[in-house]
Coordinates of C-alpha atoms in Angstrom, one line a residue:
M87 CA 26.0 -3.7 193.2
P88 CA 23.0 -1.5 192.0
D89 CA 22.0 -1.6 188.3
H90 CA 22.6 1.0 185.3
A91 CA 18.8 2.0 185.3
Q92 CA 18.8 2.8 188.9
L93 CA 22.5 4.5 188.2
R94 CA 20.6 6.3 185.4
R95 CA 18.7 8.6 187.9
A96 CA 22.3 9.1 189.7
T97 CA 22.9 13.4 189.6
A98 CA 26.8 13.0 190.0
W99 CA 28.5 12.6 186.4
M100 CA 29.7 9.6 187.5
S101 CA 32.3 7.5 185.0
A102 CA 31.5 3.8 184.5
T103 CA 35.1 2.6 185.4
A104 CA 34.0 4.4 188.8
V105 CA 31.2 2.3 189.3
E106 CA 32.9 -1.1 188.1
E107 CA 36.1 -0.2 190.6
G108 CA 32.8 -0.8 193.3
D109 CA 33.8 2.9 194.9
A110 CA 30.7 1.8 197.3
A111 CA 30.1 5.3 199.0
R112 CA 29.8 7.1 195.3
V113 CA 27.3 4.9 194.1
S114 CA 25.4 5.4 197.2
A115 CA 25.6 8.8 196.8
A116 CA 25.0 8.5 193.4
L117 CA 21.8 6.7 193.5
R118 CA 20.2 9.0 196.1
D119 CA 21.2 12.4 193.9
P120 CA 17.5 13.2 191.8
S121 CA 19.1 13.9 188.4
G122 CA 18.5 17.8 187.6
H123 CA 16.7 18.9 184.3
F124 CA 18.5 22.9 185.2
P125 CA 20.7 24.2 184.8
L126 CA 22.5 21.2 183.8
E127 CA 21.3 17.2 182.6
P128 CA 23.8 14.2 184.0
D129 CA 24.9 11.1 182.2
V130 CA 26.4 8.3 183.7
S131 CA 25.5 6.0 180.4
D132 CA 29.0 6.6 178.7
G133 CA 31.4 8.2 181.7
G134 CA 29.6 11.3 182.0
C135 CA 31.5 14.2 182.6
G136 CA 32.8 13.2 185.9
P137 CA 36.2 12.1 186.7
G138 CA 36.7 8.8 185.5
S139 CA 38.7 7.0 187.1
T140 CA 41.3 10.2 188.0
A141 CA 41.3 10.4 192.0
L142 CA 40.4 14.0 192.3
E143 CA 42.7 16.6 195.1
P144 CA 40.9 18.5 197.1
G145 CA 40.2 22.2 196.3
G146 CA 41.0 21.9 192.3
L147 CA 39.6 22.6 189.3
Y148 CA 39.9 19.8 186.6
R149 CA 39.0 19.4 183.8
R150 CA 37.3 16.4 181.5
I151 CA 35.0 17.1 178.3
S152 CA 33.4 14.0 177.6
G153 CA 34.2 12.9 174.0
R154 CA 37.8 14.0 174.1
D155 CA 39.0 13.5 177.6
D156 CA 39.1 10.1 178.9
R157 CA 39.8 11.3 181.9
A158 CA 40.2 14.1 184.1
R159 CA 42.7 16.4 184.5
P160 CA 44.1 19.8 186.5
V161 CA 42.6 23.0 184.7
S162 CA 46.0 24.7 182.9
D163 CA 46.6 27.9 184.0
E164 CA 45.9 29.3 180.4
E165 CA 42.2 27.1 180.5
L166 CA 41.9 29.0 183.8
A167 CA 42.5 32.4 182.5
A168 CA 40.2 31.9 179.3
L169 CA 37.5 31.4 182.1
G170 CA 35.7 34.6 181.8
D171 CA 32.5 33.5 183.8
P172 CA 31.6 34.3 187.1
M173 CA 32.0 31.0 189.0
A174 CA 35.5 31.0 187.2
V175 CA 36.1 35.0 188.3
T176 CA 34.5 34.5 192.0
F177 CA 35.8 31.0 193.1
F178 CA 38.4 29.1 190.6
R179 CA 40.8 31.7 189.9
T180 CA 40.8 33.1 193.7
G181 CA 41.5 29.6 195.0
R182 CA 38.5 28.8 196.7
F183 CA 36.3 25.8 195.7
P184 CA 32.4 25.5 197.4
T185 CA 31.6 22.0 199.4
T186 CA 28.0 23.1 199.1
V187 CA 25.3 25.2 197.8
Q188 CA 25.2 27.3 200.9
E189 CA 28.8 28.3 200.7
L190 CA 29.0 28.7 196.8
L191 CA 26.0 31.4 197.5
S192 CA 27.4 32.9 200.3
E193 CA 30.4 33.8 198.9
L194 CA 29.1 35.5 195.8
P195 CA 29.3 39.4 195.6
T196 CA 27.0 41.5 198.0
A197 CA 25.0 42.4 195.1
A198 CA 24.1 38.8 193.6
A199 CA 21.8 38.3 196.2
A200 CA 19.1 40.5 195.2
S201 CA 19.2 39.5 192.4
R202 CA 18.8 35.6 193.6
K203 CA 15.7 33.9 192.3
V204 CA 15.1 30.0 194.0
Y205 CA 12.4 27.2 192.2
L206 CA 11.6 23.8 193.2
V207 CA 11.1 20.9 191.1
S208 CA 10.0 17.0 191.3
E209 CA 8.4 14.7 189.1
A210 CA 7.0 13.3 192.1
G211 CA 6.1 16.3 194.0
H212 CA 2.6 16.6 193.5
I213 CA 2.2 12.7 195.0
S214 CA 1.2 12.4 198.2
P215 CA 4.6 12.1 200.3
V216 CA 2.4 9.3 202.5
A217 CA 2.1 7.2 199.4
I218 CA 6.2 7.5 197.9
G219 CA 9.5 7.9 198.9
E220 CA 12.7 9.4 197.6
R221 CA 10.4 12.5 196.2
D222 CA 13.7 13.8 194.3
M223 CA 13.5 17.4 194.6
R224 CA 15.9 20.0 193.2
F225 CA 16.8 23.4 193.4
A226 CA 17.3 26.1 190.8
I227 CA 18.7 29.0 191.6
T228 CA 19.6 32.0 189.0
T229 CA 21.2 35.2 190.0
A230 CA 22.2 38.1 188.5
V231 CA 26.7 38.2 189.6
D232 CA 28.5 40.5 186.9
G233 CA 25.1 43.1 186.1
N234 CA 21.4 42.8 185.8
Q235 CA 21.7 39.7 183.6
V236 CA 21.6 35.9 184.3
D237 CA 25.1 34.6 184.5
L238 CA 24.5 31.5 187.3
L239 CA 22.8 29.1 187.3
V240 CA 22.8 26.5 190.0
S241 CA 21.2 22.6 190.8
T242 CA 21.6 21.0 193.5
Q243 CA 19.3 19.0 195.7
A244 CA 16.6 20.1 198.0
G245 CA 17.5 18.5 201.4
G246 CA 19.7 15.5 202.2
D247 CA 23.7 16.0 202.7
P248 CA 24.8 18.8 201.2
E249 CA 28.5 17.6 201.2
N250 CA 27.7 14.8 199.5
G251 CA 24.7 15.6 197.3
F252 CA 24.8 17.2 193.8
L253 CA 25.5 20.7 193.1
Q254 CA 26.1 21.8 189.6
V255 CA 26.2 25.2 187.7
A256 CA 26.4 26.5 184.8
A257 CA 28.1 30.4 184.1
W258 CA 27.5 32.8 181.7
D259 CA 31.1 34.4 180.4
S260 CA 29.8 37.8 179.3
V261 CA 32.8 38.4 177.2
A262 CA 33.2 34.6 175.2
R263 CA 29.4 34.6 175.2
V264 CA 29.3 30.7 176.1
F265 CA 28.2 28.9 179.5
N266 CA 30.7 26.7 181.0
F267 CA 29.4 24.0 183.0
Y268 CA 30.8 23.0 185.7
A269 CA 30.1 20.3 188.8
R270 CA 31.3 19.1 192.4
F271 CA 33.1 16.3 193.0
E272 CA 33.6 16.2 196.5
S273 CA 35.8 19.1 197.7
S274 CA 36.9 19.1 194.0
W275 CA 35.1 20.8 190.5
V276 CA 35.2 19.2 186.9
W277 CA 34.5 21.9 184.1
A278 CA 32.8 20.2 181.7
G279 CA 32.8 22.5 178.8
N280 CA 31.6 25.0 177.1
S281 CA 28.3 25.7 174.7
W282 CA 31.1 25.1 171.5
H283 CA 31.5 21.8 172.8
S284 CA 27.5 20.7 172.8
L285 CA 28.0 21.4 168.6
E286 CA 31.1 19.5 168.3
P287 CA 30.6 15.7 166.6
D288 CA 33.4 14.1 169.5
S289 CA 31.5 15.9 172.3
R290 CA 28.3 16.4 170.7
G291 CA 25.1 14.7 173.2
K292 CA 27.9 13.0 175.6
G293 CA 28.5 13.9 179.3
C294 CA 26.2 16.8 180.2
F295 CA 25.7 17.8 177.2
D296 CA 23.4 14.3 176.5
S297 CA 20.3 17.2 177.4
H298 CA 22.3 20.2 177.0
I299 CA 22.3 18.9 173.3
N300 CA 22.2 22.9 172.4
G301 CA 24.8 24.1 175.1
C302 CA 22.1 26.0 177.0
A303 CA 20.4 25.8 180.2
V304 CA 17.2 23.4 179.7
M305 CA 13.6 23.8 181.2
K306 CA 12.0 20.8 179.8
E307 CA 8.8 22.1 181.0
L308 CA 8.5 25.5 179.6
R309 CA 4.6 26.2 178.9
I310 CA 1.7 26.5 181.6
P311 CA 1.0 25.0 183.8
W312 CA 4.8 24.1 184.1
I313 CA 4.8 20.5 184.4
N314 CA 6.1 19.2 188.4
W315 CA 7.4 22.8 188.9
Q316 CA 6.5 25.0 191.8
S317 CA 4.3 27.6 190.5
E318 CA 1.0 29.3 190.4
R319 CA -0.5 26.2 188.9
A320 CA 0.5 23.8 191.5
T321 CA 2.1 23.1 194.7
I322 CA 4.6 20.7 195.7
R323 CA 3.3 19.1 198.5
L324 CA 5.8 18.3 201.9
A325 CA 4.9 16.5 204.7
D326 CA 4.1 18.6 207.7
D327 CA 7.0 16.9 209.7
D328 CA 9.3 17.3 206.3
P329 CA 12.7 18.9 207.6
L330 CA 12.8 21.2 204.3
R331 CA 10.4 23.5 205.8
H332 CA 12.5 24.9 207.5
D333 CA 15.6 25.0 204.1
Q334 CA 16.4 28.4 204.1
L335 CA 16.4 28.2 200.2
F336 CA 12.8 26.1 200.5
Q337 CA 11.9 29.2 202.0
Q338 CA 12.9 31.8 199.4
V339 CA 11.2 29.3 196.4
I340 CA 8.9 31.3 193.7
G341 CA 6.9 29.7 190.7
A342 CA 8.5 28.4 187.9
E343 CA 6.2 31.0 185.8
R344 CA 9.0 33.6 186.4
L345 CA 12.0 31.1 185.6
E346 CA 10.1 30.0 182.0
L347 CA 11.2 33.9 180.8
T348 CA 14.3 34.1 182.5
V349 CA 15.0 30.7 180.2
R350 CA 13.7 31.9 177.6
F351 CA 15.9 34.9 177.6
L352 CA 18.9 32.8 178.2
V353 CA 18.8 30.7 175.2
T354 CA 17.7 34.0 173.1
R355 CA 21.1 35.1 174.5
W356 CA 23.6 32.2 173.5
T357 CA 21.6 31.1 170.4
A358 CA 22.5 35.6 169.1
A359 CA 26.2 34.7 169.6
R360 CA 26.2 31.8 167.9
L361 CA 24.4 32.7 165.0
A362 CA 26.4 36.0 164.9
E363 CA 29.8 34.0 165.6
V364 CA 29.1 31.9 162.5
T365 CA 27.7 33.6 160.1
A366 CA 30.3 36.3 160.2
N367 CA 32.4 37.5 157.1
G368 CA 29.0 36.7 155.8
V369 CA 29.6 32.8 155.2
V370 CA 27.8 29.9 157.3
D371 CA 30.5 27.5 158.8
H372 CA 28.6 24.2 159.0
P373 CA 25.1 25.4 158.0
D374 CA 23.6 21.5 158.2
R375 CA 24.6 22.4 162.5
L376 CA 22.0 25.0 162.3
L377 CA 19.6 23.9 159.8
R378 CA 19.1 21.0 161.7
H379 CA 17.0 22.8 163.7
L380 CA 14.2 23.2 161.2
F381 CA 14.4 20.1 159.1
T382 CA 14.8 17.2 162.6
G383 CA 14.8 19.3 165.4
T384 CA 17.3 18.0 168.3
T385 CA 15.4 18.0 171.1
V386 CA 11.6 18.4 172.6
N387 CA 10.2 20.5 175.5
L388 CA 6.9 18.2 177.6
T389 CA 3.2 20.2 177.1
S390 CA 0.2 19.3 178.4
T391 CA -3.4 20.0 179.5
D392 CA -3.8 23.1 182.1
R393 CA -6.4 20.9 183.7
Q394 CA -5.4 18.9 186.9
S395 CA -6.4 14.8 185.9
S396 CA -7.7 14.5 189.2
T397 CA -10.1 16.9 189.3
I398 CA -11.9 15.7 185.7
T399 CA -14.8 14.2 185.8
A400 CA -17.5 12.9 183.6
D401 CA -19.7 15.8 183.9
S402 CA -16.5 18.4 183.2
G403 CA -17.2 19.0 179.5
E404 CA -14.6 19.3 177.4
L405 CA -10.9 19.0 178.0
T406 CA -8.4 21.0 175.7
L407 CA -5.9 19.1 174.5
P408 CA -2.3 20.6 174.0
M409 CA -1.8 22.7 171.0
G410 CA 1.7 21.5 170.5
F411 CA 0.5 18.2 170.5
W412 CA -1.6 18.8 167.3
L413 CA 1.6 21.3 165.0
N414 CA 4.6 23.9 165.9
Q415 CA 2.1 26.6 166.9
D416 CA 5.0 28.9 168.0
V417 CA 6.8 28.9 164.8
L418 CA 4.1 28.6 162.1
F419 CA 1.2 31.3 164.5
D420 CA 4.0 33.4 166.0
D421 CA 7.0 33.8 163.5
L422 CA 5.3 33.3 160.2
R423 CA 2.2 34.4 160.6
L424 CA 0.1 32.2 159.3
F425 CA -3.8 32.8 160.1
V426 CA -6.4 30.5 161.4
Q427 CA -9.7 30.3 162.5
A428 CA -10.4 27.1 164.0
A429 CA -10.7 26.8 168.2
P430 CA -7.9 24.5 170.0
P431 CA -9.4 20.6 169.1
R432 CA -11.5 19.7 172.2
A433 CA -12.3 16.2 173.2
Q434 CA -15.0 15.1 176.2
A435 CA -13.8 15.0 179.3
D436 CA -16.1 11.1 179.8
A437 CA -14.2 9.9 176.6
Y438 CA -10.3 10.7 178.5
L439 CA -11.3 9.2 181.6
A440 CA -12.5 6.0 179.2
G441 CA -9.3 6.2 177.9
L442 CA -7.2 6.1 181.0
T443 CA -9.1 3.0 182.2
R444 CA -9.0 0.9 178.4
F445 CA -5.1 2.0 177.9
G446 CA -4.6 0.8 181.7
F447 CA -2.5 4.8 182.5
R448 CA -0.5 4.2 185.8
L449 CA 2.5 6.3 187.2
E450 CA 5.2 3.4 187.8
E451 CA 8.6 4.1 189.2
K452 CA 10.2 0.9 189.5
F453 CA 13.1 1.5 191.3
S454 CA 11.3 2.8 194.3
G455 CA 8.5 0.4 194.0
F456 CA 5.8 2.7 193.6
S457 CA 2.5 2.4 191.7
Q458 CA -0.4 4.2 190.9
P459 CA -3.0 3.8 188.5
G460 CA -4.1 7.4 186.3
D461 CA -2.2 9.7 184.5
T462 CA 0.4 12.4 185.8
F463 CA -1.3 15.2 188.4
F464 CA -1.5 17.6 184.9
A465 CA -3.4 15.4 181.9
F466 CA -2.3 14.6 178.8
V467 CA 1.7 15.3 178.8
V468 CA 3.0 14.9 175.6
P469 CA 6.5 16.5 173.6
E470 CA 6.5 19.3 171.5
A471 CA 8.5 21.1 169.1
A472 CA 11.6 22.4 171.5
H473 CA 11.9 26.1 172.5
E474 CA 16.0 25.9 171.3
D475 CA 14.8 24.8 168.2
N476 CA 12.2 27.5 167.3
E477 CA 14.7 30.4 168.4
V478 CA 17.2 29.1 166.1
V479 CA 14.7 29.3 163.4
R480 CA 13.4 32.4 164.3
Q481 CA 16.3 34.1 164.6
M482 CA 17.8 32.9 161.2
V483 CA 14.4 34.2 159.4
R484 CA 15.0 37.5 161.5
T485 CA 18.1 37.9 160.9
G486 CA 17.8 37.4 156.9
L487 CA 19.6 33.8 156.7
I488 CA 16.5 31.5 155.2
S489 CA 13.4 34.1 154.6
A490 CA 10.1 33.3 156.2
R491 CA 8.5 31.3 153.5
F492 CA 11.9 29.1 152.9
A493 CA 11.0 28.1 156.9
A494 CA 7.3 27.3 156.1
C495 CA 8.0 25.4 153.2
V496 CA 9.9 23.2 155.7
L497 CA 7.5 22.8 158.1
M498 CA 4.4 22.0 155.8
V499 CA 6.2 18.9 154.9
D500 CA 4.9 17.2 157.6
F501 CA 3.2 19.7 159.8
P502 CA 0.7 17.5 161.5
N503 CA 4.1 15.9 163.0
P504 CA 6.0 18.8 165.1
V505 CA 8.2 16.2 167.1
F506 CA 10.1 12.7 165.7
S507 CA 9.3 13.9 161.6
P508 CA 10.7 10.8 159.4
A509 CA 9.8 13.1 156.3
R510 CA 11.3 16.7 156.7
S511 CA 14.8 14.9 158.6
L512 CA 14.9 13.0 154.8
L513 CA 15.7 16.2 153.4
M514 CA 18.8 17.1 155.6
R515 CA 20.3 15.3 152.8
Y516 CA 20.3 18.4 150.9
V517 CA 22.0 20.8 153.5
P518 CA 25.6 21.7 152.8
T519 CA 28.3 20.5 155.7
T520 CA 30.7 22.8 154.7
A521 CA 31.2 26.6 154.6
T522 CA 28.6 28.2 152.5
K523 CA 27.9 31.8 151.5
A524 CA 24.9 33.1 154.3
V525 CA 23.5 34.7 150.8
E526 CA 23.6 31.8 149.0
L527 CA 22.1 29.5 151.6
C528 CA 17.9 29.3 151.5
D529 CA 18.3 29.2 147.8
K530 CA 21.0 26.6 147.4
V531 CA 19.1 24.2 149.6
A532 CA 15.9 24.4 147.9
Q533 CA 17.2 24.3 144.2
A534 CA 18.9 20.9 145.8
I535 CA 15.5 20.0 147.1
L536 CA 14.0 21.0 143.9
D537 CA 16.5 19.2 141.6
A538 CA 15.8 16.3 143.0
A539 CA 12.1 16.4 142.9
R540 CA 12.3 16.4 139.6
T541 CA 15.3 14.4 138.2
R542 CA 14.4 11.5 140.8
N543 CA 11.4 10.9 139.2
L544 CA 10.0 10.7 143.2
P545 CA 6.1 10.2 143.9
A546 CA 4.4 13.0 144.5
D547 CA 4.0 12.5 148.3
S548 CA 8.2 12.1 149.0
P549 CA 8.8 14.8 151.0
E550 CA 10.7 16.4 147.9
A551 CA 7.7 16.7 145.4
R552 CA 6.2 18.4 148.9
F553 CA 8.8 20.7 149.2
A554 CA 8.3 21.1 145.5
A555 CA 4.5 22.4 145.4
H556 CA 5.0 24.5 148.3
W557 CA 7.8 26.5 146.9
Q558 CA 5.8 26.7 144.0
V559 CA 3.1 29.1 145.8
P560 CA 3.5 32.6 144.9
E561 CA 4.9 34.7 147.6
D562 CA 2.4 37.1 147.8
A563 CA 0.4 34.1 148.5
W564 CA 1.6 31.8 151.1
R565 CA 0.7 32.8 153.8
S566 CA -2.9 32.5 152.9
V567 CA -2.5 29.0 151.2
F568 CA -1.2 27.4 153.9
G569 CA -2.9 28.9 156.9
Q570 CA -6.2 27.4 154.9
R571 CA -4.5 24.0 155.4
V572 CA -3.4 24.1 158.8
D573 CA -7.2 26.1 159.3
A574 CA -9.0 22.7 157.7
Y575 CA -6.8 20.5 159.3
L576 CA -7.8 21.7 162.6
R577 CA -11.5 21.3 162.4
K578 CA -11.2 17.9 160.7
V579 CA -9.1 16.8 164.2
A580 CA -11.4 18.4 165.8
Q581 CA -14.4 16.0 164.7
Q582 CA -12.0 13.4 165.0
V583 CA -11.6 13.8 168.6
Q584 CA -15.3 14.0 169.2
T585 CA -15.3 10.4 168.4
A586 CA -15.0 7.3 169.9
S587 CA -12.1 6.0 167.7
G588 CA -10.8 9.1 166.4
F589 CA -9.6 9.7 170.5
D590 CA -8.6 6.1 171.1
D591 CA -6.6 6.6 167.9
Y592 CA -4.7 10.2 169.5
V593 CA -4.0 8.0 172.6
R594 CA -2.3 5.8 170.2
L595 CA 0.1 8.9 168.7
A596 CA 0.4 10.6 172.3
E597 CA 2.3 7.7 173.5
S598 CA 3.7 6.7 170.4
R599 CA 5.6 9.9 170.8
R600 CA 6.2 9.6 174.3
R601 CA 8.1 6.2 173.2
Q602 CA 10.3 7.7 171.2
F603 CA 10.8 10.8 174.3
R604 CA 11.7 7.3 176.2
L605 CA 14.7 6.7 174.2
M606 CA 15.8 10.9 174.7
K607 CA 18.5 10.9 177.2
L608 CA 16.3 14.4 178.8
N609 CA 13.8 10.9 180.4
E610 CA 15.4 11.1 183.5
F611 CA 12.8 9.8 185.5
E612 CA 10.7 6.9 185.6
L613 CA 7.7 8.7 187.0
T614 CA 7.9 11.9 184.1
L615 CA 5.3 10.1 181.8
P616 CA 2.5 7.2 182.0
V617 CA 2.5 3.9 181.2
T618 CA 0.1 2.4 179.4
S619 CA -0.5 -1.1 178.3
I620 CA 0.0 -0.3 174.6
P621 CA 2.6 -2.5 173.9
P622 CA 6.6 -1.3 174.1
G623 CA 7.0 -3.0 171.0
A624 CA 4.0 -1.6 169.2
P625 CA 4.6 -0.1 165.3
L626 CA 5.1 4.2 166.0
L627 CA 2.5 6.7 165.2
A628 CA 2.5 9.9 162.6
M629 CA -0.2 11.8 162.5
R630 CA -1.9 13.1 158.5
E631 CA -2.9 15.9 156.8
D632 CA -6.8 14.6 156.8
A633 CA -6.2 14.3 160.7
T634 CA -6.0 10.4 161.2
V635 CA -3.5 8.6 162.4
A636 CA -1.1 5.7 160.6
E637 CA 1.9 3.4 161.3
L638 CA 5.3 4.8 160.5
T639 CA 6.9 2.9 157.8

């Protein structure tokens, strides 16, 4: 019987009950179905979105929303009528239940084929096919069925048995303005819920919403060089005799640089629909569900250098480390328009190479027994602030729900830690959890923090006191003041990273953040990140504004 570490790699949203009952066929299929992170994120740890112990009748649509439904049940006529996305309209309402991706695509309206785009991803895709066996390759397919905007996203394994491999769909309902999430099980389908279910307490973080935490399409590697994807920066390697070369979908694969634009658009579209709904009539429903994107961050993206680690030599000069490691560049620079003159920090190539040896960098996959010394294909992979979170902040500012000044005052509380910041997270206690007038929200939260800083005798370095100090900066000066601080910070980083001890500290900081990422459901593949000799139980670290690294307390 396979263990749960192995099962975590399964794509089939298979219930724990089914595993315990020893459904050997499904367990075997699940172990070989690579987990796809676009458009659907599976979960087997809590039962996922699968049918549970329910036996599915062939050719039907079932409902199972994890956290709400213990097991799958047939979708009612009323529920089916309410599903207005292309998958429901084209197939389920007409009594059709495609069992393969080829059948699904071929039965879409003819016009949809012209807009179809196919992408390829694998965390082992840049490793020699001679060195590793199963490579967990997945196709991500986008198409526009109803109109000229993408409204159907399909994730399926690349190669293998098309009838037993995973097949998952996210479909946009242009009337309800939500994504509906579906997965095929044998010859039936399960509706796993819609975007709104991702935000509700009983279903949040469960089933397909464990990784699609905000109810939208997910592409973890959203920035150049599009780590793990076939792109203009790297080609996924296949053996000369790999049958996948003859696959029709493989022959249509294009670069992930196009997919980035699509995903950004999809996140923007859903975020706009969400904000419009929750701020209707001038009242913000559940303001905490919006402001957590600013104060805590709900998820992350992965970023790296644009250099292939295997090409870096001692004579390579300097290596530009990803800006997202140092701060949230998208919001601070692009949206809040802080101006800095400091260049992105660069490390010496020989320091990077020495660090690989000193910290025992390697790629390991216990599941297959694969091990290889060195870094990931692109060097220095780290978590960065998620586009999903940034887009909510961006639209809250643009619509006037919060001011740019307020967003800046919050982010500056701990800007050297763009992800996993306990200091910013502590400020969530001042965010109302009940309906609040939109025009009052920003000032209400700010005043609550200011009152706490004044009356609770908090230290000057407390998050409340930091925010209060920021709030005192004049309206016409905050961009300049904050920009100067960020500029000074980056200059200090640039100095520190050139020293042996400074670079080693940043390697430890990067590994600390990777360890926190590994605790997230987004971490589905062992080969996503390198392994180091730094003990898993080592203290978590944080960056300080003076560019030094300290243990989290």
